[in-house]
PDB file of C-alpha atoms in Angstrom:
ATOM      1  CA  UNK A1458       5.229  32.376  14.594  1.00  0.00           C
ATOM      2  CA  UNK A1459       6.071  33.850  18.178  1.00  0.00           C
ATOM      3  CA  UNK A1460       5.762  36.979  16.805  1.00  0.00           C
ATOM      4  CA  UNK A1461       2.228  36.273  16.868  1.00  0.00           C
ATOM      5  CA  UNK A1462       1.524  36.899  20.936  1.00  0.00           C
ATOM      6  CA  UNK A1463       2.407  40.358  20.695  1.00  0.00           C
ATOM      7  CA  UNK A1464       0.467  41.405  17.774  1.00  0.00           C
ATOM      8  CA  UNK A1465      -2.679  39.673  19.364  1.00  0.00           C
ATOM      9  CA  UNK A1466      -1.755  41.501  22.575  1.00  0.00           C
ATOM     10  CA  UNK A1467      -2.063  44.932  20.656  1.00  0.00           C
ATOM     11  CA  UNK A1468      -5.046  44.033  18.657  1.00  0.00           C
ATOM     12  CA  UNK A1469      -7.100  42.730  21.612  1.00  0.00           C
ATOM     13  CA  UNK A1470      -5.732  45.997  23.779  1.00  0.00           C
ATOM     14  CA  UNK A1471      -7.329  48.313  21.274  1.00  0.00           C
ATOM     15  CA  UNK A1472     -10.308  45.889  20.575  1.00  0.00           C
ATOM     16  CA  UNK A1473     -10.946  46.703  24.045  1.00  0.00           C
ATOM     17  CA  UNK A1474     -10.789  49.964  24.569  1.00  0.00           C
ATOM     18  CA  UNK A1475     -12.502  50.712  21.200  1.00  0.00           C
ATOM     19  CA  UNK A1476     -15.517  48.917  22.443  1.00  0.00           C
ATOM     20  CA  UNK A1477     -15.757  50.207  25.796  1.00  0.00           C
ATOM     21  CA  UNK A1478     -16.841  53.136  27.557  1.00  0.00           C
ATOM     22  CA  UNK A1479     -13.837  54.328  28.920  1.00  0.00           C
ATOM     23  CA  UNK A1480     -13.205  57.808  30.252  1.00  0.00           C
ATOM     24  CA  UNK A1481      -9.392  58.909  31.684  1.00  0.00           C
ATOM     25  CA  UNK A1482      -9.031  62.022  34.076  1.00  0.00           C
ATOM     26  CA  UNK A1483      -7.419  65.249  32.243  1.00  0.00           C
ATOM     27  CA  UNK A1484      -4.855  64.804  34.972  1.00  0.00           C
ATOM     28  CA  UNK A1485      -3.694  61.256  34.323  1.00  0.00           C
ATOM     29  CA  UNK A1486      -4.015  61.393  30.760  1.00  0.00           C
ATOM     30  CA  UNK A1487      -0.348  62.115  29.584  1.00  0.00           C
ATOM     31  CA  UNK A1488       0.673  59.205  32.075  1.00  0.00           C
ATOM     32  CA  UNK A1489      -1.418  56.728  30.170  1.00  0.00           C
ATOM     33  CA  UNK A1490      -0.278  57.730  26.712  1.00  0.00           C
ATOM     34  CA  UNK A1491       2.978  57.720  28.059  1.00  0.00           C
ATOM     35  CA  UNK A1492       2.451  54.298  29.425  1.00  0.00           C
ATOM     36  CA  UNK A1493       0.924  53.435  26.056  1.00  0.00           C
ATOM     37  CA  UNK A1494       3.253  54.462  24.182  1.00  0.00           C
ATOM     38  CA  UNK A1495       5.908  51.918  25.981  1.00  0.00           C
ATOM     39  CA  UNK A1496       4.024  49.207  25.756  1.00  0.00           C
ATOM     40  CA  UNK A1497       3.334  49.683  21.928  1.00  0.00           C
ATOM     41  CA  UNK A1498       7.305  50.118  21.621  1.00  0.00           C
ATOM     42  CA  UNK A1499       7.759  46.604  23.956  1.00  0.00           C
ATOM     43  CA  UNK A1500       4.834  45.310  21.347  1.00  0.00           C
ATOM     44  CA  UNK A1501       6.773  45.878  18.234  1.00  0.00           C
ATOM     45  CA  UNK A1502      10.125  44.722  20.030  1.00  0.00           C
ATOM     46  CA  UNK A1503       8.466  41.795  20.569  1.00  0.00           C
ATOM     47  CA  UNK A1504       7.322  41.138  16.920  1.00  0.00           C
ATOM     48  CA  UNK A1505      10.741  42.161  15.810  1.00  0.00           C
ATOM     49  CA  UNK A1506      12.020  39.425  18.122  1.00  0.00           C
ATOM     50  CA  UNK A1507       9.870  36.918  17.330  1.00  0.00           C
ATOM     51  CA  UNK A1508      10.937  37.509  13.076  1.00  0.00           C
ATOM     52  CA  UNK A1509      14.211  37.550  14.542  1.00  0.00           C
ATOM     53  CA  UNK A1510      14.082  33.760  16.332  1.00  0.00           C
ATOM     54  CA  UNK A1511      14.825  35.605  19.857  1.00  0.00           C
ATOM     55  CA  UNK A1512      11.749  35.896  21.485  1.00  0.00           C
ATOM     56  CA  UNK A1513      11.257  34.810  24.965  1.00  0.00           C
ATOM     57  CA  UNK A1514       8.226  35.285  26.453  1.00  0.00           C
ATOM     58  CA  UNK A1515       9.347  36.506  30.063  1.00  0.00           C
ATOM     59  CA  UNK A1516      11.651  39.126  28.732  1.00  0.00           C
ATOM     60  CA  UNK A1517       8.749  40.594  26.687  1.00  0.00           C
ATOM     61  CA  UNK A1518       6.231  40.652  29.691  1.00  0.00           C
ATOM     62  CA  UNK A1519       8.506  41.738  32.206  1.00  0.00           C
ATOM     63  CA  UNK A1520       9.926  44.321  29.833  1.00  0.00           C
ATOM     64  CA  UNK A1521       6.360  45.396  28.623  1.00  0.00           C
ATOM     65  CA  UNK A1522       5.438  45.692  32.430  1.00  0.00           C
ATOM     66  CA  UNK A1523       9.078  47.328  33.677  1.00  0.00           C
ATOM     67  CA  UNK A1524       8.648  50.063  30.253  1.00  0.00           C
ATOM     68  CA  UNK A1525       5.035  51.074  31.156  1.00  0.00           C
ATOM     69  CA  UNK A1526       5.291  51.479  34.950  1.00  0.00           C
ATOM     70  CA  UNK A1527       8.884  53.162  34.353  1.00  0.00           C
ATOM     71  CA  UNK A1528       7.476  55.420  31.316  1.00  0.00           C
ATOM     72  CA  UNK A1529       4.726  56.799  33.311  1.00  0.00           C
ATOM     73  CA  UNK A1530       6.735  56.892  36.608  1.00  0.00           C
ATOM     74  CA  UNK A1531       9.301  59.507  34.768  1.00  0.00           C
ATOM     75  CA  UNK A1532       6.461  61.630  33.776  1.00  0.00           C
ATOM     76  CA  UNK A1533       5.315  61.802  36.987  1.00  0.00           C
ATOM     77  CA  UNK A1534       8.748  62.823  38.501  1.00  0.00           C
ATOM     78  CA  UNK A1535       8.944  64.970  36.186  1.00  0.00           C
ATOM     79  CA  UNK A1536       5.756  66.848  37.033  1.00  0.00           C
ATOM     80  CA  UNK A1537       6.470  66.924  40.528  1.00  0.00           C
ATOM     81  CA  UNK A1538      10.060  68.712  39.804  1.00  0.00           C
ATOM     82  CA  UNK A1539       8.972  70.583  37.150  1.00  0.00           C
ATOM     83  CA  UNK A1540      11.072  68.877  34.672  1.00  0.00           C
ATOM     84  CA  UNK A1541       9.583  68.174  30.879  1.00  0.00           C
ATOM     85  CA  UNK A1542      10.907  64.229  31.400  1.00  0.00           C
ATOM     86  CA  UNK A1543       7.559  63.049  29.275  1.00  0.00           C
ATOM     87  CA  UNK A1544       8.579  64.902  26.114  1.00  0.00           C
ATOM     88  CA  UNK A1545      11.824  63.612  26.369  1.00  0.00           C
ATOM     89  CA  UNK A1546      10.008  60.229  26.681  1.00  0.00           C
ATOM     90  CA  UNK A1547       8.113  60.493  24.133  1.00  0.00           C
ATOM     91  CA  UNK A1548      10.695  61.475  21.978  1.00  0.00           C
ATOM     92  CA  UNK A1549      13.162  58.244  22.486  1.00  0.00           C
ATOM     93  CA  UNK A1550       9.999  55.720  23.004  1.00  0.00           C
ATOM     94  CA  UNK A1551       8.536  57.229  19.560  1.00  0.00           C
ATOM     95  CA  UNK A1552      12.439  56.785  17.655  1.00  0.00           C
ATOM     96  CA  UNK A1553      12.129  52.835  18.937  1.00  0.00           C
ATOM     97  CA  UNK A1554       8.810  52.366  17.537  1.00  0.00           C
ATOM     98  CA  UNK A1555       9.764  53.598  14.159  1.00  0.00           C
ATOM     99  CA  UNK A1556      12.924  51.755  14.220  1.00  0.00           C
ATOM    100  CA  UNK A1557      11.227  48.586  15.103  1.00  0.00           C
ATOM    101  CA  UNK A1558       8.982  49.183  12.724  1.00  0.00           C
ATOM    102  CA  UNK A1559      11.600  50.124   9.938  1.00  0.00           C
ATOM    103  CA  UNK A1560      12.999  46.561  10.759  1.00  0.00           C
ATOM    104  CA  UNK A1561      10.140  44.667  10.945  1.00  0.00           C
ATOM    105  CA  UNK A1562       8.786  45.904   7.677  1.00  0.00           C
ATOM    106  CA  UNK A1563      12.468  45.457   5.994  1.00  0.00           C
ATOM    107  CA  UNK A1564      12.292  41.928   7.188  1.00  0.00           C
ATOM    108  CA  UNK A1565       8.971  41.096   5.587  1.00  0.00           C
ATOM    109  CA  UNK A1566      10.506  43.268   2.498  1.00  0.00           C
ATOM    110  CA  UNK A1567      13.669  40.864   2.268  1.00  0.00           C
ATOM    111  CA  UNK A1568      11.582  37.963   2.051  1.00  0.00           C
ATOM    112  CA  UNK A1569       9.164  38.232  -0.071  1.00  0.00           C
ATOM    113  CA  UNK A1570      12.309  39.196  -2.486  1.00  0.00           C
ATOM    114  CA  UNK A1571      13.371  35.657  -1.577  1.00  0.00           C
ATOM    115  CA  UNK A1572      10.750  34.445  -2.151  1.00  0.00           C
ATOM    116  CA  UNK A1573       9.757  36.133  -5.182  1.00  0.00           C
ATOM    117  CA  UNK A1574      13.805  34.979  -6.654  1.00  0.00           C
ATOM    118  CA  UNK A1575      12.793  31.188  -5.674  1.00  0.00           C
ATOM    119  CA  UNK A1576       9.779  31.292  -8.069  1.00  0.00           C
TER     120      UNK A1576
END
């Protein structure tokens, strides 16, 4: 069940912004999907670590904190040396989110087979 604290993180984080009135500068707006975008692929590490018995809680906050501060941090180097880094982000931050995702749903796949053998 530890996989539970991340998946309440990501439904109270868009519970949140759903609700409110929140507006984000043009500027800082590919920072903050950027930084997003980390923290939804920390999220669904953190699920897949939880199904997988290995979840810790300090390696998933620190990690969710260290991946969103370093995601948007390369987009903004990148802007200032007029380098594409946040497509290149996006691109390997969007491939872990799918994988964890591939796992986490094979997981839940595998067991209800199990379970559906044992009956």
């Amino acid at each position: 069940m530890s996989w539970l604290l991340p998946l309440i993180g990501v439904v109270a984080g868009f519970a949140t912004v759903y609700w409110m009135d929140i507006e984000v500068p043009g500027k800082l707006a590919s920072y903050l999907s950027l930084a997003a975008l980390a923290g939804l692929d920390s999220i669904f590490g953190g699920i897949r670590a939880g199904l997988e018995g290995k979840f810790h809680d300090d390696i998933f906050f620190s990690g969710f904190l260290v991946n969103t501060l370093l995601a948007a941090l390369l987009a903004y180097i990148g802007d200032e040396i007029g380098v594409d880094l946040f497509l290149a982000a996006v691109v390997v931050l969007g491939g872990r989110v799918f994988l964890n995702l591939s796992l986490i749903r094979r997981y839940w796949l595998n067991k209800a087979a199990i379970q559906k053998k044992t009956e």
